[in-house]
PDB file of C-alpha atoms in Angstrom:
ATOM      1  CA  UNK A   6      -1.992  19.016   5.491  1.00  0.00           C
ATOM      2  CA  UNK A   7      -0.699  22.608   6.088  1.00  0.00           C
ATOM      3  CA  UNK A   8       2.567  23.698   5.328  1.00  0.00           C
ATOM      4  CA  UNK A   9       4.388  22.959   8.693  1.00  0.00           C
ATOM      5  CA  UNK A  10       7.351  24.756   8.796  1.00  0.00           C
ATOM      6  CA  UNK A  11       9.575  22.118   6.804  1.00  0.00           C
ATOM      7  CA  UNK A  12      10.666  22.028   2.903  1.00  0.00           C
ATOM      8  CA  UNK A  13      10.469  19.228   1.361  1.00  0.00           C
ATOM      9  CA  UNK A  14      13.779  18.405  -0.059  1.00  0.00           C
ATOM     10  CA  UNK A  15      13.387  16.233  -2.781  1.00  0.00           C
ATOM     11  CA  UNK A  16      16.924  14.117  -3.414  1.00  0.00           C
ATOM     12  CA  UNK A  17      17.370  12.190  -6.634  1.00  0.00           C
ATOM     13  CA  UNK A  18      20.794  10.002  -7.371  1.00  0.00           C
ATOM     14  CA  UNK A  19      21.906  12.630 -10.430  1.00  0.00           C
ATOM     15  CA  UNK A  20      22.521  11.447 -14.005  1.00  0.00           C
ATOM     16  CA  UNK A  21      24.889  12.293 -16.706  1.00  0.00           C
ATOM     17  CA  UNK A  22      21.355  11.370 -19.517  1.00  0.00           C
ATOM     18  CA  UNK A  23      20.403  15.486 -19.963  1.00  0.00           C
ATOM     19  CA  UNK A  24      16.452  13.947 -19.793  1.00  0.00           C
ATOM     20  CA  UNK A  25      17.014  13.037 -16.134  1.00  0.00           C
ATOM     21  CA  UNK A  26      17.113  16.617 -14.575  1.00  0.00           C
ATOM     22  CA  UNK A  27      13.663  17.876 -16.507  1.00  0.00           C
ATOM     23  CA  UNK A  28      12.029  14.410 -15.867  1.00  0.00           C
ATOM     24  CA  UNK A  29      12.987  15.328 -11.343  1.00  0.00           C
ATOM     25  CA  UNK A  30      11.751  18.647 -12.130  1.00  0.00           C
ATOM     26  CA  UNK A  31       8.531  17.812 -13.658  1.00  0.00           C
ATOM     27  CA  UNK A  32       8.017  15.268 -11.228  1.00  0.00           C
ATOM     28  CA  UNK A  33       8.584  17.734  -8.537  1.00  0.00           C
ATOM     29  CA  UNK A  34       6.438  20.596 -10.082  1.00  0.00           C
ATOM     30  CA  UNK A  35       3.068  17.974 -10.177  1.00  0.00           C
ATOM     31  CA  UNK A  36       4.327  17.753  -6.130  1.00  0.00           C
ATOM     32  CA  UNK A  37       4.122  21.514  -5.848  1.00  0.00           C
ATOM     33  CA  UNK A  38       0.432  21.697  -7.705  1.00  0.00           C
ATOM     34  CA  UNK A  39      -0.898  19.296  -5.021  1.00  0.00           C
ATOM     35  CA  UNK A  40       0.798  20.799  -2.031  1.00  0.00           C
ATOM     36  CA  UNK A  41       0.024  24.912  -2.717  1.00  0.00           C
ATOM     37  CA  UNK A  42       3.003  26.900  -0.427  1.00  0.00           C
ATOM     38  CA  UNK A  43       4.890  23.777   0.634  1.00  0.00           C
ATOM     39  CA  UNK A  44       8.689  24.758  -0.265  1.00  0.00           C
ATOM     40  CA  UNK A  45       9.908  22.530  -2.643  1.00  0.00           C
ATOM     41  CA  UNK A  46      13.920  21.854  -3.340  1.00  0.00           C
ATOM     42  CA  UNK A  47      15.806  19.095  -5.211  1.00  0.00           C
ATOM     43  CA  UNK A  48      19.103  18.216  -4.100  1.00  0.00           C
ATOM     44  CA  UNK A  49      21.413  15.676  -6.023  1.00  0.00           C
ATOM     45  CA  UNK A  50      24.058  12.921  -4.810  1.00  0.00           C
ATOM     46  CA  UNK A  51      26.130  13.579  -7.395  1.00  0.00           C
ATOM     47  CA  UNK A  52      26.522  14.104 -11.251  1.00  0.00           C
ATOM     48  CA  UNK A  53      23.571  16.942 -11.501  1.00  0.00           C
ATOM     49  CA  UNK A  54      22.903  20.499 -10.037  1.00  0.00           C
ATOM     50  CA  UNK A  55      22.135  21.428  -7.654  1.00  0.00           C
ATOM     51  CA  UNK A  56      23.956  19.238  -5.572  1.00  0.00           C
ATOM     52  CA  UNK A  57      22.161  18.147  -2.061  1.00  0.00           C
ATOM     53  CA  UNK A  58      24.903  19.738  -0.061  1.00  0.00           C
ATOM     54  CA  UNK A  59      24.551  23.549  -1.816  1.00  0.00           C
ATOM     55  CA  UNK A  60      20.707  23.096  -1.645  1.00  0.00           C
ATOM     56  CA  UNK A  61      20.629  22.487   2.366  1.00  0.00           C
ATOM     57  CA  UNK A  62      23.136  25.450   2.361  1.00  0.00           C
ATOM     58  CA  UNK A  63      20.724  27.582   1.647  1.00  0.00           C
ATOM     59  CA  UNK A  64      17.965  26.672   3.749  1.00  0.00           C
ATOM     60  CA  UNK A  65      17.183  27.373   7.499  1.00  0.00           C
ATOM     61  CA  UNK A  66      14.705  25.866   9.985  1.00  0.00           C
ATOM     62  CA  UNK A  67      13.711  22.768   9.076  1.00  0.00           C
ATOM     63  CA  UNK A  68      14.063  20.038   6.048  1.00  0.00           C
ATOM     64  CA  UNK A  69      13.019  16.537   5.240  1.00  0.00           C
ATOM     65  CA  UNK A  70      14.724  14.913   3.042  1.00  0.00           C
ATOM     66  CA  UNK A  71      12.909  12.758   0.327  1.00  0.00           C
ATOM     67  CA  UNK A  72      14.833  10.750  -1.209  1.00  0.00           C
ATOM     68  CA  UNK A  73      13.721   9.800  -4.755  1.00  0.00           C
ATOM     69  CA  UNK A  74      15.240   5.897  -4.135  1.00  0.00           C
ATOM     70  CA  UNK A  75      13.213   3.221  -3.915  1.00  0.00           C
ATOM     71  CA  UNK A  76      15.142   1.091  -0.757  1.00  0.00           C
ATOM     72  CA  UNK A  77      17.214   0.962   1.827  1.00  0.00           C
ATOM     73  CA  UNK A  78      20.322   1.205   0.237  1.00  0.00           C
ATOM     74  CA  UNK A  79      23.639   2.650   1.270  1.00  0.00           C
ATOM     75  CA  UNK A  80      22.675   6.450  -0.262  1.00  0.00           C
ATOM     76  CA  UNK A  81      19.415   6.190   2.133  1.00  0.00           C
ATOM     77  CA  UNK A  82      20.916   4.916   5.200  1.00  0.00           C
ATOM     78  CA  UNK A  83      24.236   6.597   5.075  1.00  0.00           C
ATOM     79  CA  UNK A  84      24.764   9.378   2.759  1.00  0.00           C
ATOM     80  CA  UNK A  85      21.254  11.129   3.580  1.00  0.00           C
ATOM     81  CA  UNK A  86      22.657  11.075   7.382  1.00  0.00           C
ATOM     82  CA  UNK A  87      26.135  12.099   6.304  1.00  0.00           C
ATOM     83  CA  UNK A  88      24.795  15.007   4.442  1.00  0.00           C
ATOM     84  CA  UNK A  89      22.453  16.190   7.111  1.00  0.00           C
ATOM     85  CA  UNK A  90      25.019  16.012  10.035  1.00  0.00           C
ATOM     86  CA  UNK A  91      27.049  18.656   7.156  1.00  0.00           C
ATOM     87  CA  UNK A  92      23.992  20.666   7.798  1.00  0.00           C
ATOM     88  CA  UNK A  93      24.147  21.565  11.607  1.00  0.00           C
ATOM     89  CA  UNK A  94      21.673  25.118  11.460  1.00  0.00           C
ATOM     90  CA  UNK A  95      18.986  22.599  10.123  1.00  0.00           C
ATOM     91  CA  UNK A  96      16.480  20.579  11.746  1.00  0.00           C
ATOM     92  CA  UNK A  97      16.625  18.030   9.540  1.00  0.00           C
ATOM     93  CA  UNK A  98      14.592  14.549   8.601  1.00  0.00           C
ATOM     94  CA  UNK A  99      14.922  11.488   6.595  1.00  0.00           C
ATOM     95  CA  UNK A 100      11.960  10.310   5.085  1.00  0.00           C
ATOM     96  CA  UNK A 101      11.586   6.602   4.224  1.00  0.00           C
ATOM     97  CA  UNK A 102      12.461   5.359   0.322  1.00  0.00           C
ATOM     98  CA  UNK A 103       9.698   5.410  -2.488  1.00  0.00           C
ATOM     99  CA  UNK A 104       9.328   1.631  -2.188  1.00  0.00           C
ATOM    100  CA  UNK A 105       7.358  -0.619  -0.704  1.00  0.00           C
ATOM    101  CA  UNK A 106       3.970   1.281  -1.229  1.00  0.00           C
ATOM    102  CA  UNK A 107       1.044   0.574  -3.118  1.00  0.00           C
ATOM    103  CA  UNK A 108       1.139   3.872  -4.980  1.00  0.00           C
ATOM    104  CA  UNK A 109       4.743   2.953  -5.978  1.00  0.00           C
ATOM    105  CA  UNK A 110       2.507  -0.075  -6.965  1.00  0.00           C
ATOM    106  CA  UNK A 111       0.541   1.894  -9.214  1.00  0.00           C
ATOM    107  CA  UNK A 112       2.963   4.245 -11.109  1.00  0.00           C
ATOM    108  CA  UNK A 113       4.303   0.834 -12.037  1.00  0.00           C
ATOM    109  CA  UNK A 114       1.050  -0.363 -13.279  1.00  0.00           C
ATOM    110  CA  UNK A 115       0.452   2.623 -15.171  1.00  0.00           C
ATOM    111  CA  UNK A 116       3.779   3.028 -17.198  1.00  0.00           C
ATOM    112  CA  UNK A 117       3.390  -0.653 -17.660  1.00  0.00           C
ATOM    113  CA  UNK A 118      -0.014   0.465 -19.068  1.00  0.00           C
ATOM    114  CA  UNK A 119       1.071   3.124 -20.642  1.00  0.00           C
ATOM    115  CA  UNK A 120       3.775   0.829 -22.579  1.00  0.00           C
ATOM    116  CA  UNK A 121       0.838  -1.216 -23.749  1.00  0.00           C
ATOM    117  CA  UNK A 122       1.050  -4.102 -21.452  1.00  0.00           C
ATOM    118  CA  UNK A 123      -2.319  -6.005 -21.027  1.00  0.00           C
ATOM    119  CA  UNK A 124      -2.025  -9.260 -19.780  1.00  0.00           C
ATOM    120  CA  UNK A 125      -5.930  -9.983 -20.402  1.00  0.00           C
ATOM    121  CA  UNK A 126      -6.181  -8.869 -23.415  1.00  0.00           C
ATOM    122  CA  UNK A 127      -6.686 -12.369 -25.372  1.00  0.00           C
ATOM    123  CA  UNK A 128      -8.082 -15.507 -23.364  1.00  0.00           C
ATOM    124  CA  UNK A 129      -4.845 -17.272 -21.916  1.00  0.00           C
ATOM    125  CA  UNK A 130      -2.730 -14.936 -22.188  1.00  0.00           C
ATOM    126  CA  UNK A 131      -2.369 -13.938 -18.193  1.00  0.00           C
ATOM    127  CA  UNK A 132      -1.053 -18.180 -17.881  1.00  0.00           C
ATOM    128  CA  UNK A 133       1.883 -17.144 -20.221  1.00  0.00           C
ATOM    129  CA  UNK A 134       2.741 -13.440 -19.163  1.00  0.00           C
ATOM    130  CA  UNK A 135       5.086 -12.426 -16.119  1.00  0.00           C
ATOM    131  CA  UNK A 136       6.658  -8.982 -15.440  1.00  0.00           C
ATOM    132  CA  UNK A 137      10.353  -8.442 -14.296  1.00  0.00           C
ATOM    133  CA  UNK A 138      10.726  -5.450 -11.946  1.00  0.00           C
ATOM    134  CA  UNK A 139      13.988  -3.515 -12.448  1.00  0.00           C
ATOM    135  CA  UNK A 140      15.808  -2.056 -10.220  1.00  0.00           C
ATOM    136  CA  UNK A 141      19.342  -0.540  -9.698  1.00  0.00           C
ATOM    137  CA  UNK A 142      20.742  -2.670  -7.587  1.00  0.00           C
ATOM    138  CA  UNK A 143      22.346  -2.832  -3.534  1.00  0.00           C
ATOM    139  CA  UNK A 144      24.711  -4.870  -1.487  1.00  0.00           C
ATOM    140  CA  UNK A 145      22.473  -4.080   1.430  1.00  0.00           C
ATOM    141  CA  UNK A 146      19.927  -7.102   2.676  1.00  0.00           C
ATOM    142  CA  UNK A 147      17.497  -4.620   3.228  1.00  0.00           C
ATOM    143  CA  UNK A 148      16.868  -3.005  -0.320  1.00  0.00           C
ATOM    144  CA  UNK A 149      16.694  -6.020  -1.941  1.00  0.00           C
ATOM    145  CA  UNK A 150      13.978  -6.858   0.602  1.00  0.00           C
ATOM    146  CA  UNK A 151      12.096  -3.883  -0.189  1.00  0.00           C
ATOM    147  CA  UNK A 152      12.415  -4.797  -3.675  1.00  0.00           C
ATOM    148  CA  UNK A 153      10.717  -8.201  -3.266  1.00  0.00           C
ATOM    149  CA  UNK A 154       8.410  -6.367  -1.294  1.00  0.00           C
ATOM    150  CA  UNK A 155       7.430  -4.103  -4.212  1.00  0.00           C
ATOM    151  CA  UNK A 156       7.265  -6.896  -6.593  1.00  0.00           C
ATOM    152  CA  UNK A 157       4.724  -8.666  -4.535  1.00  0.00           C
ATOM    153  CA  UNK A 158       2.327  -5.520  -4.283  1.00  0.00           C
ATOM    154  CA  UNK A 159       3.190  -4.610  -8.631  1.00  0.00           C
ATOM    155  CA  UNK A 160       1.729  -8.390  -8.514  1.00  0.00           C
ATOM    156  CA  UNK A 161      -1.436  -8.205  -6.288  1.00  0.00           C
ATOM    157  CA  UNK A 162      -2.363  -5.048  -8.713  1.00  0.00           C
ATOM    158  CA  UNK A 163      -1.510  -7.056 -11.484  1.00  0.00           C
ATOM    159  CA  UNK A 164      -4.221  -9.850 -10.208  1.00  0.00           C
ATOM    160  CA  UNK A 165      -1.446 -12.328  -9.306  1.00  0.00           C
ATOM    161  CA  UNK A 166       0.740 -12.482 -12.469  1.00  0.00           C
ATOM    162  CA  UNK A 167       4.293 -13.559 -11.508  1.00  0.00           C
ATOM    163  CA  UNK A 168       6.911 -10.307 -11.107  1.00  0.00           C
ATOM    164  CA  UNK A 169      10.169 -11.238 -10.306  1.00  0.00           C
ATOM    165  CA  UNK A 170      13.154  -8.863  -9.627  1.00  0.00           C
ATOM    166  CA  UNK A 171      16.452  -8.256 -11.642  1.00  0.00           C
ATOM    167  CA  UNK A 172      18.798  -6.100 -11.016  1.00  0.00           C
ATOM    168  CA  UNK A 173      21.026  -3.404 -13.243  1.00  0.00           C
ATOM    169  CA  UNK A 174      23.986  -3.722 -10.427  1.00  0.00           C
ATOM    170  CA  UNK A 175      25.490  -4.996  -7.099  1.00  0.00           C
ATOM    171  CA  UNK A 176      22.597  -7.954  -6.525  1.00  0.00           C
ATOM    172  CA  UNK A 177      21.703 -10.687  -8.392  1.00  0.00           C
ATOM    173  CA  UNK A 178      19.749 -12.145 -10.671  1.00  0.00           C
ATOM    174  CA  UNK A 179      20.324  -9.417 -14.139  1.00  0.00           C
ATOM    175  CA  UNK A 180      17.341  -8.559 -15.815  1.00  0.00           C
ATOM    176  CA  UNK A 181      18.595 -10.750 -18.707  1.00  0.00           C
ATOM    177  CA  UNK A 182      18.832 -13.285 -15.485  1.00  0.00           C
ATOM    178  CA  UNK A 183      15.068 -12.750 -14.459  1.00  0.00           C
ATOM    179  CA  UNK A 184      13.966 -13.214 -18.161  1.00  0.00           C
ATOM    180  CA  UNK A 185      15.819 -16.645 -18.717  1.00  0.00           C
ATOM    181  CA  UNK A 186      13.707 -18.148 -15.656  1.00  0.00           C
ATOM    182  CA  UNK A 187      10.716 -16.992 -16.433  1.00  0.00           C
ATOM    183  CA  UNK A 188      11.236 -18.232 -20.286  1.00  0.00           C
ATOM    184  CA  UNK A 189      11.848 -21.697 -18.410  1.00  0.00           C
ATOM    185  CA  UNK A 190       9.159 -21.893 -16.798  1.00  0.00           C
ATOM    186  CA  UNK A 191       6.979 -20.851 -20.141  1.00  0.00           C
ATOM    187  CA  UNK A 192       6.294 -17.534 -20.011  1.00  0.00           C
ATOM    188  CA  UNK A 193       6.793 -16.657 -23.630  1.00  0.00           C
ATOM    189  CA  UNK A 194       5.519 -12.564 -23.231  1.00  0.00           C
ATOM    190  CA  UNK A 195       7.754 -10.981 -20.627  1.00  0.00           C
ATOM    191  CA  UNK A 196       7.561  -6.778 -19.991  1.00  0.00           C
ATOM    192  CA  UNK A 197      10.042  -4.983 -17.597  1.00  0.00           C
ATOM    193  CA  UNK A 198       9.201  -2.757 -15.218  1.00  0.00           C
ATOM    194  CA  UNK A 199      11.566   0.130 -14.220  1.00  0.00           C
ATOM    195  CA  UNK A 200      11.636   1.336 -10.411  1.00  0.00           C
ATOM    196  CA  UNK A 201      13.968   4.678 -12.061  1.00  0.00           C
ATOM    197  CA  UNK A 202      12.403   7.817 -11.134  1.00  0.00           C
ATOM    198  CA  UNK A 203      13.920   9.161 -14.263  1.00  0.00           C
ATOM    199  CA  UNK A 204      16.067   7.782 -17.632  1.00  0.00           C
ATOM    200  CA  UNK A 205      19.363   6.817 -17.410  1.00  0.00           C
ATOM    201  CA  UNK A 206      22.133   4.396 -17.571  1.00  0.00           C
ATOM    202  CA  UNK A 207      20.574   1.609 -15.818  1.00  0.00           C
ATOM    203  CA  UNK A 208      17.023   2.574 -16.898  1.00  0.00           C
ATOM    204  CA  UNK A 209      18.144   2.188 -20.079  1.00  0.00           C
ATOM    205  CA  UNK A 210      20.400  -0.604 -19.724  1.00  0.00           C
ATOM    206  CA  UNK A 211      17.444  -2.481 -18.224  1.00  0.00           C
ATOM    207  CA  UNK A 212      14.469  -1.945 -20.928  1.00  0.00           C
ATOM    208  CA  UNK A 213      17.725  -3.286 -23.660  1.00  0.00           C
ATOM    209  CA  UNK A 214      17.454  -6.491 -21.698  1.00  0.00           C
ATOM    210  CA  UNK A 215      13.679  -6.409 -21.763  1.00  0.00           C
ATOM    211  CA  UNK A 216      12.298  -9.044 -25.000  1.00  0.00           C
ATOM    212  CA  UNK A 217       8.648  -7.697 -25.335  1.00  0.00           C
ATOM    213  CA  UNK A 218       7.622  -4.187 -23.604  1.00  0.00           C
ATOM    214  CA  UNK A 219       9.702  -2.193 -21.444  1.00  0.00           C
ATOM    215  CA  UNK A 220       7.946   0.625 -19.523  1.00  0.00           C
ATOM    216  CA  UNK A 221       9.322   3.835 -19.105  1.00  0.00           C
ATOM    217  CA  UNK A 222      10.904   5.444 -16.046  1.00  0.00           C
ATOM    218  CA  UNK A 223       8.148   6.218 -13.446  1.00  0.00           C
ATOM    219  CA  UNK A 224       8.872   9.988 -14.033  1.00  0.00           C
ATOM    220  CA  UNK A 225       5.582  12.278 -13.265  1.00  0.00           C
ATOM    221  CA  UNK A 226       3.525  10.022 -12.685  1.00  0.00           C
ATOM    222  CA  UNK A 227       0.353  11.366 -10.391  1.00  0.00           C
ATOM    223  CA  UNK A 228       1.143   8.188  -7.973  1.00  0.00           C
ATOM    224  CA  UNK A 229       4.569   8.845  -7.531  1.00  0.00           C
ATOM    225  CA  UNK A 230       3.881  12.778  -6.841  1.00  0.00           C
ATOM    226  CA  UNK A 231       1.521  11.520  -4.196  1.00  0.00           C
ATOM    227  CA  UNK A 232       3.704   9.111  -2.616  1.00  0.00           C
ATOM    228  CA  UNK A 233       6.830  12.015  -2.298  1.00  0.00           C
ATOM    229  CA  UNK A 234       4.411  14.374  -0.357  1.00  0.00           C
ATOM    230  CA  UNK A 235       2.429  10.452   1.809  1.00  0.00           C
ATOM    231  CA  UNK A 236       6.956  10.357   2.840  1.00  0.00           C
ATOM    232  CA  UNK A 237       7.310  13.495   3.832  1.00  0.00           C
ATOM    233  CA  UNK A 238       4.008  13.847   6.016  1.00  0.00           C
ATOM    234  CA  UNK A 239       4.985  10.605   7.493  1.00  0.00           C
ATOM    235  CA  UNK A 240       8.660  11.683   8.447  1.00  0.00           C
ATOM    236  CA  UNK A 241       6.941  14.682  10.272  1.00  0.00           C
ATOM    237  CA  UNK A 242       4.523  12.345  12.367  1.00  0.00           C
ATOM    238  CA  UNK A 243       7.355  10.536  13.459  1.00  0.00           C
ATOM    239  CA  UNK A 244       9.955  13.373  14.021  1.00  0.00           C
ATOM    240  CA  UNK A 245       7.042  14.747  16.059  1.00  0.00           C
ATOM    241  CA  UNK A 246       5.736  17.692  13.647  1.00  0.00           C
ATOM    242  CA  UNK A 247       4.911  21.075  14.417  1.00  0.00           C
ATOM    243  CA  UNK A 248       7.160  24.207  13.021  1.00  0.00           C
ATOM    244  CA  UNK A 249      10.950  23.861  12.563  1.00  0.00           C
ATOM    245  CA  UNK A 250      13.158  25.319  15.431  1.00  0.00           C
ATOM    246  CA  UNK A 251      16.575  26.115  15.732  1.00  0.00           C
ATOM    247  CA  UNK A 252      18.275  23.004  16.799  1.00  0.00           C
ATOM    248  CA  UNK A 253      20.280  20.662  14.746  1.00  0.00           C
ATOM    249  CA  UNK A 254      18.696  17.478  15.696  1.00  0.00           C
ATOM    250  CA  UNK A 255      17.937  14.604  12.466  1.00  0.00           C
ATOM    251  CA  UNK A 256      15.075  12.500  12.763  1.00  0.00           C
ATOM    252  CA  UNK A 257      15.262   9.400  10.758  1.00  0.00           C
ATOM    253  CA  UNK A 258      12.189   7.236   9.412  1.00  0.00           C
ATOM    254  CA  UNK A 259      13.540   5.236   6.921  1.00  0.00           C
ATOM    255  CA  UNK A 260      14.221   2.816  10.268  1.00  0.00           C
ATOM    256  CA  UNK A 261      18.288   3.267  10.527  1.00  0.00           C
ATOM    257  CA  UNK A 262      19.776   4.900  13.738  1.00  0.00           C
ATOM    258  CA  UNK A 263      18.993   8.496  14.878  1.00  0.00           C
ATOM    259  CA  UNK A 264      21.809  10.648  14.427  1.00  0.00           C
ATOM    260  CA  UNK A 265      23.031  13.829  16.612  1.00  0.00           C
ATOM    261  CA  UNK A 266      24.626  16.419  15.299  1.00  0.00           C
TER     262      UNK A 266
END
């Protein structure tokens, strides 16, 4: 697709680990490689630089916002619109989370890979192995929804080997939780998989809890790059495409209310 008159504003949570901020930039460089001419900014929450507010300072004409979350959660449904309707010389859009998507799927599977996670690598070993999928954590219905969603697709790729959720915050079960059930129900080799776009706290805080392999945050992973630029060409198809004008409208596809400014 042809640069349409939009950047695409990539917008991770911020982190005080100093490995997050060249992990988001790495990640966002492999975007850049496969989309030649397609502005590319990173804007943060909080806790890193540049900060989403300064970086939609600085722009004019259009945005979408990506946000580098992986549900519905209160940053995606309120603080991306919050920070957009601080943006009134924009014509701004909210693309939908990372998560559910079957390339989400498969960064997943390939960190788990990567970690050295092979559930058929001896005969019966699949009947004994399960996966917890990590994840940060939200009071919201909605994210943990798209968290069970996820889980079911890191599954299907997985052939149908149980992956249950646990959470670092906010939602229950723990990943220490997750573990103890699937132990009770006899699966003795358990990995955790991370839905962190990059380390920190409650990346690390979840592979502690994990007993056997941990993966590592999804980071650069070619999937993930693809899935940031499959978000943002979707949020133009809804908002209507073609090149940014003047106004100050926000289009929203991540399914919460359209906002005015």
């Amino acid at each position: 697709m042809e640069y349409s008159g939009y950047a695409l504003v990539a917008v991770a949570h911020g982190s005080r680990d100093p490995r997050a901020l060249p992990v988001v930039r790495a990640l966002l460089a492999r975007v850049r490689a496969l989309r030649p001419g397609l502005p590319i900014r990173l804007g943060h929450l909080g806790l890193d630089r540049p900060l989403l507010a300064d970086t939609l300072a600085g722009l004019r004409g259009g945005a979408v916002l990506v946000p580098l979350l992986f549900g519905h959660g209160h940053h995606v449904t309120h603080d991306l619109p919050a920070a957009l309707a601080t943006a009134p010389h924009l014509d701004g859009r909210i693309a939908a989370p990372l998560g559910p998507h079957p390339l989400l799927a498969e960064a997943l599977h390939g960190r788990l890979a990567e970690a050295g996670f092979d559930p058929y690598a001896a005969p019966g070993r699949p009947a004994h192995t399960a996966v917890v999928l990590a994840a940060a954590g939200s009071r919201a219905p909605r994210s943990a929804a798209d968290t069970d969603a996820v889980a079911a697709l890191l599954s299907a790729r997985l052939g149908g080997l149980p992956v249950v959720t646990g959470y670092a915050s906010a939602a229950a079960p723990t990943v220490t939780g997750a573990v103890r059930a699937l132990t009770a129900r006899g699966h003795r080799r358990i990995a955790v998989a991370g839905c962190f776009a990059a380390p920190g706290w409650f990346a690390a805080r979840c592979a502690a809890d994990a007993p056997d392999i941990a993966a590592a945050p999804l980071g650069d992973h070619p999937a993930l790059a693809r899935l940031l630029l499959h978000r943002y060409d979707d949020a133009l198809v809804a908002g209507g495409g073609g090149a940014a004008g003047g106004g100050a409208s926000v289009r929203d596809s991540t399914g919460a209310a359209t906002v005015a400014v």
